[in-house]
Amino acid sequence: MSDPSVTNAEGEPVNQPLTALPPQPLSGVEQGTGDAPFTYRRESVTPKSRDNGDATADNAMDYQKFFADGVDVLKDDGNYRVFADLERQVGEFPRALSHDSDGNIDDVTVWCSNDYLGMGQHPEVRAAMKDAIDRVGAGAGGTRNISGTNHYHVLLERELALLHEQEGGLIFTSGYNANEASLSTIARLLPDCVILSDELNHASMIEGIRNSRVEKKIFRHNDVAHLEELISQIAPERPKLVTFESVYSMDGDIAPIGEFCDIADRYGAMTYLDEVHAVGLYGERGGGVAQREGIMHRPTVINGTLGKAFGVGGGYVAGPAAILDSIRSFASAFIFSTALSPVVAAGALASIRYVKAHDELRQKHQERAARLKRLFAEAGLPAMDSVSHIVPVMVGDAVLCKQVSDILLDSYGIYVQPINYPTVPRGTERLRFTPTPQHTDEMMTQLVAAMNEVWGKLGLKRAA
């Protein structure tokens, strides 16, 4: 067991592992979430010849060439990522200004933002952040353990607990950070724990599971029977943790949360539900899919973000007080990270309170997504089946997907980022549209017309 009294030079507790487990072999490979090794081709490694008389240095790797060649591989494969230089305009979302390398500025319509409700520009959120910076300044002042806990943090964590009807909340600097730290800590603290993970879980969940160094089993995506088959093979006395998401952001499908919880209850397992792409958007108060389905009390721990539907930044977990206290006490990513800016916390707090009270935002959001799906279907564009607000359109080729994105931006002023490997498996590259309440009928008409022209110009496959 670790000694919680062990501290570093700054007086912070050192997160020592409670068990010294060796790394466990992978029991499978998650698909489309970055779990597969993303490495450069070996032939891109070229030793550099030197005439300095140093026999060892003669065979040393040319590091810069290695990475430059690796980037060339990404470009050849169509997986090199280029980010548009966008400048959001307050009050104009989803309109933005696009800056190119020559200094030109164009108006664009953003179709792929995760600011699902446009709360990043909302007057009440902006006012709360302005007030906070005038009251307490810009930064937190340190880690939460030293001097970084601000009253805004306390208020925000209370609000998150109320949102999810849990005993407590714990905020992090990002949703990724929250998943990695919480999953690795929970599983590591449980003696001889086994994690059961949906094969399409997010990269942050996979990273947390890996870092826990416990045994893991991967069940087929949203497959209730396969989960039960795997969990039934585990000794009843062993601690078990079932991990899954509610809305899967690349396909737009939704997990059978209640059925997963039924199996977890039957076999004595904890559950960890990632509601990152659902909080604010589902349920009568925006508590997520679990709230919409009336089962928010069933998952043991819920993970969420403050940077998508709430439009600000940061992540969190909500759950039983003892579990959150354990994460707070042992998670290195929490202990040693500078706390979330109180300005950001104030904005998130204002956003949550507003979104909870305005269900009409959620209704409009769902109506916009349904309309875009219908327009794509009528135009014969290959929109993937989606039961959520995510509207993915299949291209199936990395180079073509990038080409479509470039043409839409350069010729039509439409910005939608190509989604390629390792975010999705090779051969399933797509465009991912996220209509918001601020996207008008006129914008949708313009988008569908542009997509039709690009599909025809490139000879892309249409829907059956």
Coordinates of C-alpha atoms in Angstrom, one line a residue:
M1 CA 0.0 0.0 0.0
S2 CA 1.2 3.6 -0.6
D3 CA 1.8 6.0 2.2
P4 CA -0.5 9.1 1.7
S5 CA 1.8 11.1 4.0
V6 CA 4.7 10.9 1.4
T7 CA 5.1 14.4 -0.1
N8 CA 7.4 16.1 -2.6
A9 CA 9.5 19.2 -2.0
E10 CA 6.4 21.5 -2.4
G11 CA 4.5 19.6 0.2
E12 CA 2.2 17.9 -2.3
P13 CA 1.3 14.2 -1.7
V14 CA 3.1 11.9 -4.0
N15 CA 0.8 9.5 -5.9
Q16 CA 2.5 6.2 -5.3
P17 CA 0.9 3.1 -6.8
L18 CA -1.0 1.0 -4.3
T19 CA 0.0 -2.2 -6.1
A20 CA 3.0 -2.9 -8.2
L21 CA 1.3 -4.7 -11.1
P22 CA 3.3 -5.3 -14.3
P23 CA 1.8 -4.0 -17.5
Q24 CA -0.9 -6.3 -18.7
P25 CA -1.2 -7.5 -22.3
L26 CA -3.9 -6.0 -24.4
S27 CA -6.9 -8.3 -24.7
G28 CA -8.0 -6.7 -28.0
V29 CA -7.7 -3.6 -30.0
E30 CA -10.1 -0.7 -29.8
Q31 CA -11.1 0.5 -33.3
G32 CA -11.0 4.0 -34.5
T33 CA -9.9 5.7 -31.3
G34 CA -6.2 5.9 -31.6
D35 CA -5.5 2.7 -29.6
A36 CA -3.6 1.1 -32.5
P37 CA 0.1 2.2 -32.6
F38 CA 0.4 5.3 -34.8
T39 CA 4.0 5.1 -35.9
Y40 CA 6.1 6.1 -38.8
R41 CA 7.4 3.6 -41.4
R42 CA 10.7 2.0 -40.4
E43 CA 12.3 2.8 -43.8
S44 CA 12.1 6.5 -42.9
V45 CA 14.8 6.0 -40.2
T46 CA 18.1 6.9 -41.9
P47 CA 21.4 6.9 -40.0
K48 CA 23.4 10.0 -40.6
S49 CA 27.1 9.7 -41.7
R50 CA 29.6 12.0 -39.9
D51 CA 33.2 12.6 -40.5
N52 CA 34.2 13.4 -36.9
G53 CA 36.1 10.3 -36.1
D54 CA 33.5 9.2 -33.6
A55 CA 32.6 5.6 -34.5
T56 CA 29.5 5.7 -32.3
A57 CA 28.2 8.9 -33.8
D58 CA 28.7 7.5 -37.4
N59 CA 25.6 5.3 -36.9
A60 CA 23.6 7.8 -34.9
M61 CA 20.0 8.4 -36.1
D62 CA 19.3 11.7 -37.9
Y63 CA 16.4 12.7 -35.6
Q64 CA 15.2 15.6 -37.6
K65 CA 15.1 13.5 -40.8
F66 CA 13.2 10.8 -39.0
F67 CA 10.4 13.1 -38.0
A68 CA 10.4 15.0 -41.3
D69 CA 10.1 11.7 -43.2
G70 CA 7.4 10.6 -40.9
V71 CA 5.4 13.7 -41.6
D72 CA 5.8 13.0 -45.3
V73 CA 4.3 9.6 -44.7
L74 CA 1.3 11.3 -43.1
K75 CA 0.9 13.6 -46.1
D76 CA 1.2 10.7 -48.6
D77 CA -1.4 8.7 -46.7
G78 CA -3.8 11.7 -46.5
N79 CA -3.6 11.8 -42.7
Y80 CA -1.6 15.0 -42.3
R81 CA -3.7 17.4 -40.3
V82 CA -4.1 21.0 -41.3
F83 CA -5.9 23.4 -39.0
A84 CA -7.9 26.3 -40.4
D85 CA -6.9 29.7 -38.8
L86 CA -10.4 30.8 -37.6
E87 CA -11.5 33.8 -35.7
R88 CA -14.9 33.4 -34.1
Q89 CA -17.0 36.5 -34.0
V90 CA -19.1 37.2 -30.9
G91 CA -22.8 37.3 -31.7
E92 CA -22.2 35.9 -35.2
F93 CA -21.7 32.2 -34.5
P94 CA -21.5 29.9 -36.6
R95 CA -20.0 32.6 -38.8
A96 CA -16.3 33.1 -38.4
L97 CA -13.3 34.8 -40.2
S98 CA -10.8 32.5 -41.9
H99 CA -7.2 33.7 -42.2
D100 CA -4.9 32.2 -44.8
S101 CA -1.1 32.3 -44.9
D102 CA -1.1 35.2 -47.4
G103 CA -3.0 37.4 -45.0
N104 CA -6.3 37.1 -46.8
I105 CA -9.5 37.1 -44.6
D106 CA -12.7 35.4 -45.7
D107 CA -16.1 34.8 -44.1
V108 CA -16.9 31.2 -43.4
T109 CA -19.7 29.2 -41.8
V110 CA -18.5 26.6 -39.3
W111 CA -20.2 23.3 -39.5
C112 CA -18.1 21.1 -37.2
S113 CA -17.9 23.0 -33.9
N114 CA -18.5 21.1 -30.6
D115 CA -19.9 24.3 -29.2
Y116 CA -23.2 22.5 -29.7
L117 CA -25.5 25.2 -28.4
G118 CA -23.4 28.3 -29.1
M119 CA -23.0 29.0 -25.4
G120 CA -19.4 30.1 -26.0
Q121 CA -20.8 33.4 -27.2
H122 CA -23.8 33.7 -24.8
P123 CA -24.1 37.1 -23.1
E124 CA -24.6 35.6 -19.6
V125 CA -21.5 33.4 -20.0
R126 CA -19.4 36.3 -21.2
A127 CA -20.6 38.6 -18.4
A128 CA -19.8 36.0 -15.8
M129 CA -16.3 35.6 -17.1
K130 CA -15.8 39.4 -17.3
D131 CA -17.0 39.8 -13.7
A132 CA -14.8 37.0 -12.5
I133 CA -11.6 38.4 -14.0
D134 CA -12.3 41.7 -12.4
R135 CA -13.0 40.1 -9.0
V136 CA -10.3 37.4 -8.8
G137 CA -7.9 37.9 -11.7
A138 CA -6.9 35.5 -14.5
G139 CA -5.2 32.4 -13.0
A140 CA -5.9 30.0 -10.2
G141 CA -2.6 30.5 -8.4
G142 CA -1.4 27.0 -8.4
T143 CA -2.5 23.4 -8.0
R144 CA -5.6 22.7 -5.9
N145 CA -3.4 21.3 -3.2
I146 CA -1.3 24.4 -2.7
S147 CA -3.3 27.6 -3.3
G148 CA -5.3 26.9 -6.4
T149 CA -8.8 26.2 -5.1
N150 CA -11.0 29.1 -5.8
H151 CA -14.6 29.7 -4.6
Y152 CA -15.7 29.5 -8.2
H153 CA -14.3 25.9 -8.3
V154 CA -16.3 25.0 -5.2
L155 CA -19.5 26.5 -6.7
L156 CA -19.0 24.8 -10.0
E157 CA -18.4 21.3 -8.4
R158 CA -21.6 21.8 -6.4
E159 CA -23.5 22.7 -9.5
L160 CA -22.2 19.6 -11.3
A161 CA -23.3 17.4 -8.5
L162 CA -26.8 18.8 -8.7
L163 CA -26.8 18.5 -12.5
H164 CA -26.1 14.7 -12.3
E165 CA -27.9 14.1 -8.9
Q166 CA -24.7 12.8 -7.4
E167 CA -22.9 13.4 -4.1
G168 CA -20.1 15.4 -5.5
G169 CA -18.3 16.7 -8.5
L170 CA -14.5 17.1 -9.3
I171 CA -13.3 19.4 -12.0
F172 CA -10.2 19.0 -14.2
T173 CA -8.5 21.1 -16.9
S174 CA -10.1 19.0 -19.7
G175 CA -12.4 16.1 -20.3
Y176 CA -9.4 14.1 -21.5
N177 CA -7.6 14.8 -18.3
A178 CA -10.6 13.8 -16.2
N179 CA -11.0 10.5 -18.0
E180 CA -7.3 9.5 -17.9
A181 CA -6.9 10.5 -14.2
S182 CA -10.1 9.0 -12.9
L183 CA -10.1 5.7 -14.7
S184 CA -6.4 5.0 -14.0
T185 CA -6.8 5.9 -10.3
I186 CA -10.1 4.0 -9.7
A187 CA -8.9 0.8 -11.3
R188 CA -5.4 1.0 -9.7
L189 CA -6.9 1.4 -6.2
L190 CA -9.2 -1.5 -6.5
P191 CA -7.3 -4.7 -5.7
D192 CA -7.0 -7.1 -8.7
C193 CA -9.5 -5.1 -10.7
V194 CA -10.7 -6.0 -14.2
I195 CA -11.8 -3.3 -16.6
L196 CA -14.4 -4.1 -19.3
S197 CA -14.2 -1.5 -22.1
D198 CA -16.3 -0.8 -25.2
E199 CA -14.1 -1.2 -28.2
L200 CA -15.0 2.3 -29.5
N201 CA -14.3 4.1 -26.2
H202 CA -12.5 7.5 -26.5
A203 CA -8.7 7.7 -26.6
S204 CA -8.8 9.4 -23.1
M205 CA -10.6 6.4 -21.6
I206 CA -8.2 4.0 -23.3
E207 CA -5.2 6.0 -22.0
G208 CA -6.6 5.9 -18.4
I209 CA -7.2 2.1 -18.7
R210 CA -3.7 1.5 -20.0
N211 CA -2.2 3.6 -17.2
S212 CA -4.0 1.7 -14.6
R213 CA -2.0 -1.4 -15.6
V214 CA -4.9 -3.7 -14.6
E215 CA -6.3 -6.5 -16.7
K216 CA -8.8 -5.4 -19.3
K217 CA -11.3 -7.0 -21.6
I218 CA -12.8 -5.4 -24.6
F219 CA -16.4 -6.0 -25.6
R220 CA -17.8 -5.4 -29.1
H221 CA -19.3 -1.9 -29.5
N222 CA -22.7 -1.6 -27.7
D223 CA -23.0 -5.4 -27.6
V224 CA -24.8 -6.3 -24.4
A225 CA -24.5 -10.0 -24.9
H226 CA -20.7 -9.8 -25.5
L227 CA -20.3 -7.8 -22.3
E228 CA -22.2 -10.4 -20.3
E229 CA -20.2 -13.2 -21.9
L230 CA -16.9 -11.6 -20.8
I231 CA -18.0 -10.5 -17.4
S232 CA -19.4 -13.9 -16.5
Q233 CA -16.0 -15.4 -16.9
I234 CA -14.5 -13.2 -14.2
A235 CA -14.4 -14.6 -10.6
P236 CA -17.3 -13.1 -8.7
E237 CA -15.0 -11.8 -5.9
R238 CA -12.8 -9.7 -8.3
P239 CA -13.6 -6.0 -8.5
K240 CA -14.9 -5.1 -12.0
L241 CA -15.4 -1.8 -13.8
V242 CA -17.5 -1.5 -16.9
T243 CA -16.6 1.6 -19.0
F244 CA -18.6 3.1 -22.0
E245 CA -19.9 6.3 -23.5
S246 CA -23.4 7.5 -24.0
V247 CA -23.1 9.3 -27.4
Y248 CA -20.3 8.1 -29.6
S249 CA -19.1 11.2 -31.4
M250 CA -17.9 9.8 -34.7
D251 CA -20.9 7.5 -35.6
G252 CA -23.6 9.3 -33.6
D253 CA -25.0 6.2 -32.0
I254 CA -26.0 5.8 -28.3
A255 CA -25.1 3.1 -25.8
P256 CA -27.8 0.9 -24.1
I257 CA -26.9 2.4 -20.7
G258 CA -29.7 0.7 -18.8
E259 CA -28.8 -2.7 -20.1
F260 CA -25.1 -2.2 -19.4
C261 CA -26.0 -1.2 -15.8
D262 CA -28.3 -4.3 -15.5
I263 CA -25.3 -6.5 -16.3
A264 CA -23.0 -4.6 -14.0
D265 CA -25.5 -5.0 -11.1
R266 CA -25.9 -8.7 -11.9
Y267 CA -22.2 -9.4 -11.7
G268 CA -21.2 -6.9 -9.0
A269 CA -19.4 -4.3 -11.1
M270 CA -19.0 -0.6 -11.0
T271 CA -19.9 1.5 -14.1
Y272 CA -18.1 4.5 -15.6
L273 CA -20.2 6.5 -18.1
D274 CA -18.7 9.1 -20.4
E275 CA -21.4 11.7 -21.2
V276 CA -19.1 14.2 -22.8
H277 CA -21.1 14.5 -26.0
A278 CA -24.4 14.4 -24.2
V279 CA -24.3 16.8 -21.2
G280 CA -26.3 19.9 -21.8
L281 CA -28.0 18.3 -24.8
Y282 CA -30.2 15.5 -23.4
G283 CA -32.6 15.3 -20.5
E284 CA -35.0 17.9 -19.2
R285 CA -32.2 19.8 -17.5
G286 CA -29.3 18.7 -19.7
G287 CA -28.0 16.0 -17.5
G288 CA -27.3 13.7 -20.5
V289 CA -28.7 10.6 -22.0
A290 CA -28.9 8.9 -18.6
Q291 CA -31.2 11.7 -17.4
R292 CA -33.3 11.5 -20.6
E293 CA -33.8 7.8 -19.9
G294 CA -34.5 8.3 -16.2
I295 CA -31.6 6.2 -15.1
M296 CA -29.1 8.9 -14.0
H297 CA -28.8 7.3 -10.6
R298 CA -27.5 4.0 -12.0
P299 CA -24.0 4.7 -13.3
T300 CA -21.4 4.8 -10.5
V301 CA -19.3 7.6 -12.0
I302 CA -20.2 10.0 -14.8
N303 CA -17.6 11.9 -16.8
G304 CA -18.5 15.2 -18.6
T305 CA -17.0 18.2 -20.3
L306 CA -17.4 22.0 -19.9
G307 CA -16.0 22.6 -23.4
K308 CA -18.8 21.3 -25.7
A309 CA -22.4 22.0 -25.0
F310 CA -21.5 24.4 -22.2
G311 CA -19.2 26.3 -24.5
V312 CA -16.3 27.1 -22.2
G313 CA -13.5 24.6 -21.2
G314 CA -12.5 21.9 -18.7
G315 CA -13.8 18.5 -17.7
Y316 CA -15.2 16.7 -14.6
V317 CA -16.4 13.6 -13.0
A318 CA -19.5 13.3 -10.8
G319 CA -20.2 10.5 -8.4
P320 CA -20.1 9.2 -4.8
A321 CA -18.1 11.4 -2.4
A322 CA -15.7 8.6 -1.3
I323 CA -14.7 7.8 -4.9
L324 CA -14.2 11.4 -5.8
D325 CA -12.1 11.9 -2.6
S326 CA -9.9 9.0 -3.6
I327 CA -9.4 10.4 -7.1
R328 CA -8.6 13.8 -5.6
S329 CA -6.1 12.2 -3.2
F330 CA -4.3 9.8 -5.5
A331 CA -4.6 11.0 -9.2
S332 CA -1.3 12.5 -10.3
A333 CA -3.0 14.5 -13.1
F334 CA -5.2 16.2 -10.5
I335 CA -2.6 16.7 -7.8
F336 CA 0.2 18.1 -9.9
S337 CA -1.8 20.2 -12.5
T338 CA -2.4 23.9 -12.1
A339 CA -6.1 24.3 -11.4
L340 CA -8.7 25.5 -13.9
S341 CA -8.7 29.2 -14.3
P342 CA -11.5 30.7 -12.0
V343 CA -12.5 32.8 -15.0
V344 CA -13.3 29.6 -17.0
A345 CA -15.0 28.1 -14.0
A346 CA -17.2 31.2 -13.6
G347 CA -18.2 31.0 -17.3
A348 CA -18.9 27.2 -17.0
L349 CA -21.0 27.8 -13.9
A350 CA -23.1 30.5 -15.6
S351 CA -23.5 28.3 -18.7
I352 CA -24.7 25.2 -16.8
R353 CA -27.2 27.2 -14.9
Y354 CA -28.6 28.8 -18.1
V355 CA -28.7 25.5 -20.1
K356 CA -30.4 23.7 -17.2
A357 CA -33.2 26.2 -17.2
H358 CA -33.7 26.5 -21.0
D359 CA -34.9 23.2 -22.5
E360 CA -36.0 25.0 -25.7
L361 CA -32.3 25.1 -26.6
R362 CA -32.2 21.3 -26.6
Q363 CA -35.4 21.1 -28.6
K364 CA -34.1 23.5 -31.2
H365 CA -30.8 21.6 -31.4
Q366 CA -32.5 18.3 -32.1
E367 CA -34.8 19.9 -34.7
R368 CA -31.8 21.3 -36.5
A369 CA -30.0 18.0 -36.6
A370 CA -33.1 16.2 -37.8
R371 CA -33.6 18.7 -40.6
L372 CA -30.0 18.4 -41.8
K373 CA -30.2 14.6 -41.9
R374 CA -33.4 14.8 -43.9
L375 CA -31.9 17.3 -46.4
F376 CA -28.8 15.1 -46.9
A377 CA -31.0 12.0 -47.4
E378 CA -33.2 13.9 -50.0
A379 CA -30.0 14.9 -51.9
G380 CA -28.7 11.4 -52.0
L381 CA -25.6 12.3 -49.9
P382 CA -24.3 9.3 -47.8
A383 CA -25.1 10.5 -44.3
M384 CA -24.5 7.7 -41.8
D385 CA -27.2 6.4 -39.6
S386 CA -27.3 8.5 -36.4
V387 CA -29.8 8.6 -33.6
S388 CA -28.1 11.7 -32.0
H389 CA -27.2 15.2 -32.9
I390 CA -24.0 14.1 -34.8
V391 CA -24.5 14.0 -38.6
P392 CA -21.5 12.1 -40.2
V393 CA -21.2 11.8 -44.0
M394 CA -19.1 9.0 -45.3
V395 CA -16.3 9.5 -47.8
G396 CA -14.2 6.4 -47.2
D397 CA -10.8 7.8 -48.4
A398 CA -8.4 10.0 -46.5
V399 CA -7.2 12.0 -49.6
L400 CA -10.6 12.5 -51.0
C401 CA -12.0 13.5 -47.6
K402 CA -9.3 16.2 -47.2
Q403 CA -10.1 17.3 -50.8
V404 CA -13.8 17.7 -50.1
S405 CA -13.0 19.7 -47.0
D406 CA -10.6 22.0 -48.9
I407 CA -13.0 22.7 -51.8
L408 CA -15.9 23.4 -49.4
L409 CA -13.7 26.0 -47.5
D410 CA -11.9 27.6 -50.5
S411 CA -14.8 27.7 -53.0
Y412 CA -17.9 27.9 -50.8
G413 CA -16.9 29.4 -47.4
I414 CA -18.0 26.2 -45.6
Y415 CA -15.7 24.8 -42.9
V416 CA -16.0 21.2 -41.9
Q417 CA -12.8 19.4 -40.8
P418 CA -12.0 16.0 -42.4
I419 CA -12.1 13.1 -39.9
N420 CA -9.4 10.5 -40.6
Y421 CA -7.1 8.0 -38.9
P422 CA -6.5 7.5 -36.0
T423 CA -9.7 9.2 -35.0
V424 CA -11.6 6.7 -37.2
P425 CA -10.3 3.5 -38.8
R426 CA -8.7 3.7 -42.2
G427 CA -11.3 3.4 -45.0
T428 CA -14.0 5.1 -42.9
E429 CA -12.9 8.7 -43.3
R430 CA -15.8 11.1 -43.1
L431 CA -17.1 14.6 -42.7
R432 CA -18.7 15.2 -39.3
F433 CA -21.4 17.9 -39.2
T434 CA -22.8 19.3 -35.9
P435 CA -25.7 21.6 -36.6
T436 CA -26.5 24.0 -33.8
P437 CA -29.6 26.1 -33.0
Q438 CA -27.8 29.0 -34.7
H439 CA -27.6 27.3 -38.1
T440 CA -30.4 28.7 -40.2
D441 CA -32.5 27.1 -43.0
E442 CA -30.6 29.3 -45.5
M443 CA -27.2 28.0 -44.3
M444 CA -28.5 24.4 -44.6
T445 CA -29.7 25.0 -48.2
Q446 CA -26.3 26.5 -49.1
L447 CA -24.5 23.6 -47.5
V448 CA -26.5 20.9 -49.3
A449 CA -26.1 22.7 -52.7
A450 CA -22.3 22.9 -52.2
M451 CA -22.0 19.3 -51.1
N452 CA -24.0 18.2 -54.2
E453 CA -21.7 20.1 -56.5
V454 CA -18.5 18.7 -54.8
W455 CA -19.9 15.2 -54.8
G456 CA -20.5 15.5 -58.6
K457 CA -17.2 17.1 -59.3
L458 CA -15.2 14.4 -57.5
G459 CA -17.4 11.5 -58.6
L460 CA -18.0 10.4 -55.0
K461 CA -20.3 7.6 -54.0
R462 CA -23.8 8.6 -53.1
A463 CA -26.3 7.0 -50.8
A464 CA -28.1 3.9 -52.0

